[in-house]
Short mmCIF file of C-alpha atoms in Angstrom, two decimals:
data_model
loop_
_atom_site.label_atom_id
_atom_site.label_comp_id
_atom_site.label_asym_id
_atom_site.label_seq_id
_atom_site.Cartn_x
_atom_site.Cartn_y
_atom_site.Cartn_z
CA UNK A 1 37.09 19.11 48.20
CA UNK A 2 38.50 18.61 51.71
CA UNK A 3 38.84 15.14 53.21
CA UNK A 4 39.51 14.31 56.90
CA UNK A 5 42.19 11.54 57.06
CA UNK A 6 44.33 9.99 59.84
CA UNK A 7 47.06 12.44 58.76
CA UNK A 8 44.73 15.44 59.18
CA UNK A 9 42.63 17.42 56.66
CA UNK A 10 43.73 16.93 53.05
CA UNK A 11 42.63 18.81 49.93
CA UNK A 12 41.92 17.11 46.62
CA UNK A 13 40.00 17.22 43.38
CA UNK A 14 37.92 14.74 41.40
CA UNK A 15 39.84 13.30 38.49
CA UNK A 16 38.39 11.22 35.65
CA UNK A 17 34.96 10.98 37.34
CA UNK A 18 35.55 8.48 40.11
CA UNK A 19 39.06 9.15 41.48
CA UNK A 20 40.30 11.68 44.02
CA UNK A 21 43.71 13.33 43.51
CA UNK A 22 45.24 14.90 46.65
CA UNK A 23 47.26 18.11 46.34
CA UNK A 24 49.82 19.80 48.52
CA UNK A 25 47.63 22.75 49.69
CA UNK A 26 46.90 22.77 53.37
CA UNK A 27 43.40 24.29 52.97
CA UNK A 28 40.93 24.78 50.19
CA UNK A 29 40.81 28.41 51.24
CA UNK A 30 44.45 28.76 50.10
CA UNK A 31 43.57 27.49 46.63
CA UNK A 32 40.47 29.77 46.45
CA UNK A 33 42.75 32.69 47.32
CA UNK A 34 45.14 31.84 44.45
CA UNK A 35 47.87 29.81 46.05
CA UNK A 36 49.89 27.52 43.76
CA UNK A 37 49.46 23.78 44.28
CA UNK A 38 50.55 20.48 42.72
CA UNK A 39 49.38 16.86 42.77
CA UNK A 40 50.72 14.63 45.59
CA UNK A 41 50.78 10.79 45.45
CA UNK A 42 48.48 8.45 43.57
CA UNK A 43 44.73 8.86 43.13
CA UNK A 44 42.32 7.05 45.44
CA UNK A 45 38.77 5.83 44.67
CA UNK A 46 36.32 8.63 45.46
CA UNK A 47 33.99 6.04 47.00
CA UNK A 48 36.66 5.21 49.61
CA UNK A 49 36.54 8.63 51.31
CA UNK A 50 34.00 10.77 53.03
CA UNK A 51 34.64 14.40 52.23
CA UNK A 52 33.99 17.13 54.78
CA UNK A 53 33.12 20.71 54.14
CA UNK A 54 34.52 22.00 50.85
CA UNK A 55 35.78 25.15 52.70
CA UNK A 56 34.95 27.31 55.67
CA UNK A 57 33.70 30.65 54.33
CA UNK A 58 34.87 33.96 55.85
CA UNK A 59 31.30 35.33 55.53
CA UNK A 60 27.99 33.79 54.51
CA UNK A 61 25.85 36.40 52.71
CA UNK A 62 22.33 35.31 51.84
CA UNK A 63 19.74 36.56 49.41
CA UNK A 64 16.10 36.17 50.25
CA UNK A 65 13.06 36.16 47.97
CA UNK A 66 15.10 35.74 44.79
CA UNK A 67 12.68 33.54 42.86
CA UNK A 68 9.33 34.92 41.86
CA UNK A 69 7.44 31.70 42.37
CA UNK A 70 8.79 31.39 45.92
CA UNK A 71 7.65 34.87 46.72
CA UNK A 72 4.14 34.03 45.47
CA UNK A 73 3.86 30.76 47.38
CA UNK A 74 4.97 32.40 50.72
CA UNK A 75 3.11 35.68 50.27
CA UNK A 76 6.25 37.77 50.07
CA UNK A 77 6.28 40.95 47.97
CA UNK A 78 8.35 40.67 44.74
CA UNK A 79 11.47 42.64 45.70
CA UNK A 80 12.66 45.63 43.71
CA UNK A 81 16.15 45.17 45.09
CA UNK A 82 17.90 42.21 46.70
CA UNK A 83 16.83 41.14 50.20
CA UNK A 84 20.04 40.48 52.16
CA UNK A 85 20.69 38.72 55.42
CA UNK A 86 23.42 36.59 56.95
CA UNK A 87 24.09 33.19 58.37
CA UNK A 88 27.01 32.49 60.77
CA UNK A 89 29.77 29.92 60.52
CA UNK A 90 28.14 27.77 63.20
CA UNK A 91 25.49 26.89 60.60
CA UNK A 92 27.99 24.99 58.38
CA UNK A 93 27.32 21.25 58.00
CA UNK A 94 28.90 18.64 55.73
CA UNK A 95 27.20 15.99 53.57
CA UNK A 96 25.88 13.28 55.87
CA UNK A 97 25.77 15.40 59.00
CA UNK A 98 22.55 15.11 61.01
CA UNK A 99 20.21 18.10 61.18
CA UNK A 100 19.16 18.91 64.74
CA UNK A 101 17.68 21.86 66.63
CA UNK A 102 17.12 22.69 70.29
CA UNK A 103 14.12 20.96 71.86
CA UNK A 104 11.19 23.34 72.22
CA UNK A 105 12.80 26.05 70.07
CA UNK A 106 11.01 25.50 66.68
CA UNK A 107 8.26 23.40 65.18
CA UNK A 108 8.75 24.54 61.60
CA UNK A 109 12.15 23.53 60.18
CA UNK A 110 12.08 24.01 56.41
CA UNK A 111 14.39 23.20 53.45
CA UNK A 112 15.70 25.64 50.84
CA UNK A 113 17.70 24.44 47.84
CA UNK A 114 20.22 27.14 46.90
CA UNK A 115 23.12 27.82 44.59
CA UNK A 116 26.17 28.91 46.56
CA UNK A 117 28.67 31.28 44.98
CA UNK A 118 32.27 31.36 46.32
CA UNK A 119 34.31 34.50 45.78
CA UNK A 120 37.85 33.90 44.46
CA UNK A 121 39.17 37.38 43.88
CA UNK A 122 38.51 40.53 45.96
CA UNK A 123 35.40 42.32 44.67
CA UNK A 124 35.00 45.98 45.65
CA UNK A 125 32.74 48.17 43.58
CA UNK A 126 32.88 45.86 40.57
CA UNK A 127 30.66 46.16 37.49
CA UNK A 128 28.03 43.49 36.63
CA UNK A 129 29.96 42.83 33.40
CA UNK A 130 33.12 42.01 35.37
CA UNK A 131 31.47 40.37 38.41
CA UNK A 132 31.82 36.69 37.43
CA UNK A 133 35.55 37.08 36.97
CA UNK A 134 35.68 37.50 40.77
CA UNK A 135 33.94 34.18 41.33
CA UNK A 136 36.04 31.10 42.12
CA UNK A 137 33.26 28.54 41.88
CA UNK A 138 29.90 27.15 42.96
CA UNK A 139 28.47 24.78 45.51
CA UNK A 140 25.06 23.20 46.26
CA UNK A 141 23.63 24.37 49.61
CA UNK A 142 20.62 24.00 51.83
CA UNK A 143 19.53 27.18 53.61
CA UNK A 144 17.71 25.36 56.40
CA UNK A 145 15.30 27.68 58.19
CA UNK A 146 13.19 27.71 61.34
CA UNK A 147 10.16 29.42 59.85
CA UNK A 148 8.31 30.22 63.09
CA UNK A 149 11.35 31.94 64.47
CA UNK A 150 12.37 33.59 61.15
CA UNK A 151 8.99 35.08 60.50
CA UNK A 152 8.20 35.90 64.10
CA UNK A 153 11.05 38.39 64.35
CA UNK A 154 11.94 41.59 62.54
CA UNK A 155 15.33 40.15 61.44
CA UNK A 156 15.72 36.69 59.93
CA UNK A 157 19.22 35.88 61.25
CA UNK A 158 18.31 33.93 64.40
CA UNK A 159 15.82 31.67 62.56
CA UNK A 160 18.40 31.04 59.84
CA UNK A 161 21.53 30.57 61.99
CA UNK A 162 20.90 27.53 64.16
CA UNK A 163 23.83 25.12 64.43
CA UNK A 164 24.18 23.02 61.29
CA UNK A 165 21.53 24.96 59.26
CA UNK A 166 23.81 25.48 56.27
CA UNK A 167 24.78 22.07 54.79
CA UNK A 168 27.15 22.32 51.83
CA UNK A 169 27.86 19.72 49.12
CA UNK A 170 31.36 18.22 49.23
CA UNK A 171 32.54 19.54 45.90
CA UNK A 172 33.32 23.17 45.12
CA UNK A 173 33.08 23.31 41.36
CA UNK A 174 35.30 25.95 39.65
CA UNK A 175 33.66 28.59 37.54
CA UNK A 176 35.25 27.38 34.29
CA UNK A 177 33.43 24.04 34.66
CA UNK A 178 29.98 25.70 34.48
CA UNK A 179 29.09 27.01 31.02
CA UNK A 180 26.16 29.13 32.25
CA UNK A 181 25.44 29.56 35.91
CA UNK A 182 21.97 30.90 34.98
CA UNK A 183 20.96 27.59 33.40
CA UNK A 184 21.32 24.99 36.15
CA UNK A 185 18.60 22.66 37.27
CA UNK A 186 18.06 22.92 41.06
CA UNK A 187 16.13 20.44 43.16
CA UNK A 188 15.31 19.48 46.75
CA UNK A 189 14.18 15.96 47.67
CA UNK A 190 12.67 14.97 51.02
CA UNK A 191 12.63 11.15 51.55
CA UNK A 192 13.19 10.84 47.79
CA UNK A 193 10.25 13.00 46.82
CA UNK A 194 11.10 16.02 44.66
CA UNK A 195 9.54 18.96 46.55
CA UNK A 196 11.53 21.67 44.68
CA UNK A 197 12.39 21.50 41.00
CA UNK A 198 13.41 24.65 39.14
CA UNK A 199 16.30 26.31 37.30
CA UNK A 200 18.63 29.13 38.23
CA UNK A 201 17.36 31.02 35.14
CA UNK A 202 14.33 31.80 37.31
CA UNK A 203 16.31 34.04 39.65
CA UNK A 204 15.01 37.56 39.92
CA UNK A 205 18.54 38.90 40.43
CA UNK A 206 21.20 36.78 38.66
CA UNK A 207 24.57 35.93 40.08
CA UNK A 208 26.56 38.64 38.30
CA UNK A 209 24.13 41.33 39.41
CA UNK A 210 24.26 40.03 43.07
CA UNK A 211 28.06 40.08 43.16
CA UNK A 212 28.21 43.58 41.75
CA UNK A 213 25.39 44.84 44.01
CA UNK A 214 26.97 43.46 47.16
CA UNK A 215 30.40 44.75 46.24
CA UNK A 216 29.19 48.32 46.20
CA UNK A 217 28.90 48.29 49.98
CA UNK A 218 30.76 45.15 51.08
CA UNK A 219 34.26 44.20 50.12
CA UNK A 220 33.89 40.57 49.09
CA UNK A 221 37.04 38.61 49.87
CA UNK A 222 38.22 35.15 48.61
CA UNK A 223 36.28 32.45 50.36
CA UNK A 224 33.15 34.52 51.01
CA UNK A 225 30.02 32.50 50.23
CA UNK A 226 26.82 33.99 48.75
CA UNK A 227 23.63 31.98 48.90
CA UNK A 228 21.43 33.14 46.09
CA UNK A 229 17.87 32.24 47.16
CA UNK A 230 15.49 29.33 46.72
CA UNK A 231 12.74 28.52 44.29
CA UNK A 232 9.12 27.39 45.00
CA UNK A 233 8.44 24.16 46.82
CA UNK A 234 9.48 24.96 50.35
CA UNK A 235 7.53 23.32 53.13
CA UNK A 236 6.01 26.65 54.23
CA UNK A 237 4.44 27.11 50.79
CA UNK A 238 2.84 23.60 50.55
CA UNK A 239 -0.82 23.19 51.26
CA UNK A 240 -1.00 22.16 54.02
CA UNK A 241 2.49 23.26 55.12
CA UNK A 242 5.02 20.48 55.76
CA UNK A 243 8.16 20.65 57.85
CA UNK A 244 11.15 18.45 58.53
CA UNK A 245 10.82 15.86 61.29
CA UNK A 246 13.00 13.16 62.87
CA UNK A 247 13.70 10.34 60.43
CA UNK A 248 13.40 12.44 57.29
CA UNK A 249 16.31 12.66 54.80
CA UNK A 250 16.71 15.89 52.83
CA UNK A 251 18.83 16.36 49.69
CA UNK A 252 19.73 19.34 47.54
CA UNK A 253 20.89 18.68 43.97
CA UNK A 254 22.19 21.14 41.37
CA UNK A 255 23.13 20.13 37.87
CA UNK A 256 26.93 19.93 37.53
CA UNK A 257 27.52 20.61 41.26
CA UNK A 258 26.51 17.34 42.90
CA UNK A 259 24.38 17.09 45.98
CA UNK A 260 24.28 17.42 49.76
CA UNK A 261 22.20 14.92 51.77
CA UNK A 262 21.46 15.12 55.47
CA UNK A 263 19.38 12.86 57.77
CA UNK A 264 17.10 14.68 60.22
CA UNK A 265 17.60 13.87 63.83
CA UNK A 266 15.14 16.50 64.90
CA UNK A 267 14.75 18.24 68.26
CA UNK A 268 17.38 17.39 70.85
CA UNK A 269 17.93 18.51 74.39
CA UNK A 270 20.60 21.26 74.75
CA UNK A 271 22.26 21.79 78.10
#
């Protein structure tokens, strides 16, 4: 994880459950890309720091409609091949950052718990059997969406790419720490209520397939982030529909990856 300090941004890893060990890398991106690193100084209590973004991805590639139950609840056709769109870097938000959107722009801001996949080794035309060897690790993410904008336009990008609409959990968990990426519980809570509760085994297109599929057309580089879709339980699919409002608190949790929690400030004036 990356931690802002009085000496600038520092990179560290969780050691023995509740301690943070800093290392000599300047950026998490350098470690993701394979740079050597070593421990620096003594550990500090994890509770004494507030981590920022785990890394700043080069690209954010998103997969839509990748859980059958989510397609059913929102009336989307079950895809025969992955639905691909993008979010931009301006969407990135850290744990604890407030979610806001321009006043008058949207009335339907929705949550989407998602598994994020971070590429660690260049992937270009890789096979599905070899795909996971190109993955550095995983992160819990929230693909926040302005539904009225997203579904009111031919392309989803604008409704998905508002400032701060891609919160990431603080910890980037390395691939070797996860025994089976297709067996992780994934949840979203709004004000403590579990609105999404599923498992990554329910994906229509699993992680290895997605990495291989994308790499046939797009050269995936270290630090690229793939968001792999969301299960049922989004606000749009509830009856009646329910959307985020000022004062709400939204959290995404994934087994083994931790969580990202953000308060909702709501609509704000933008000059």
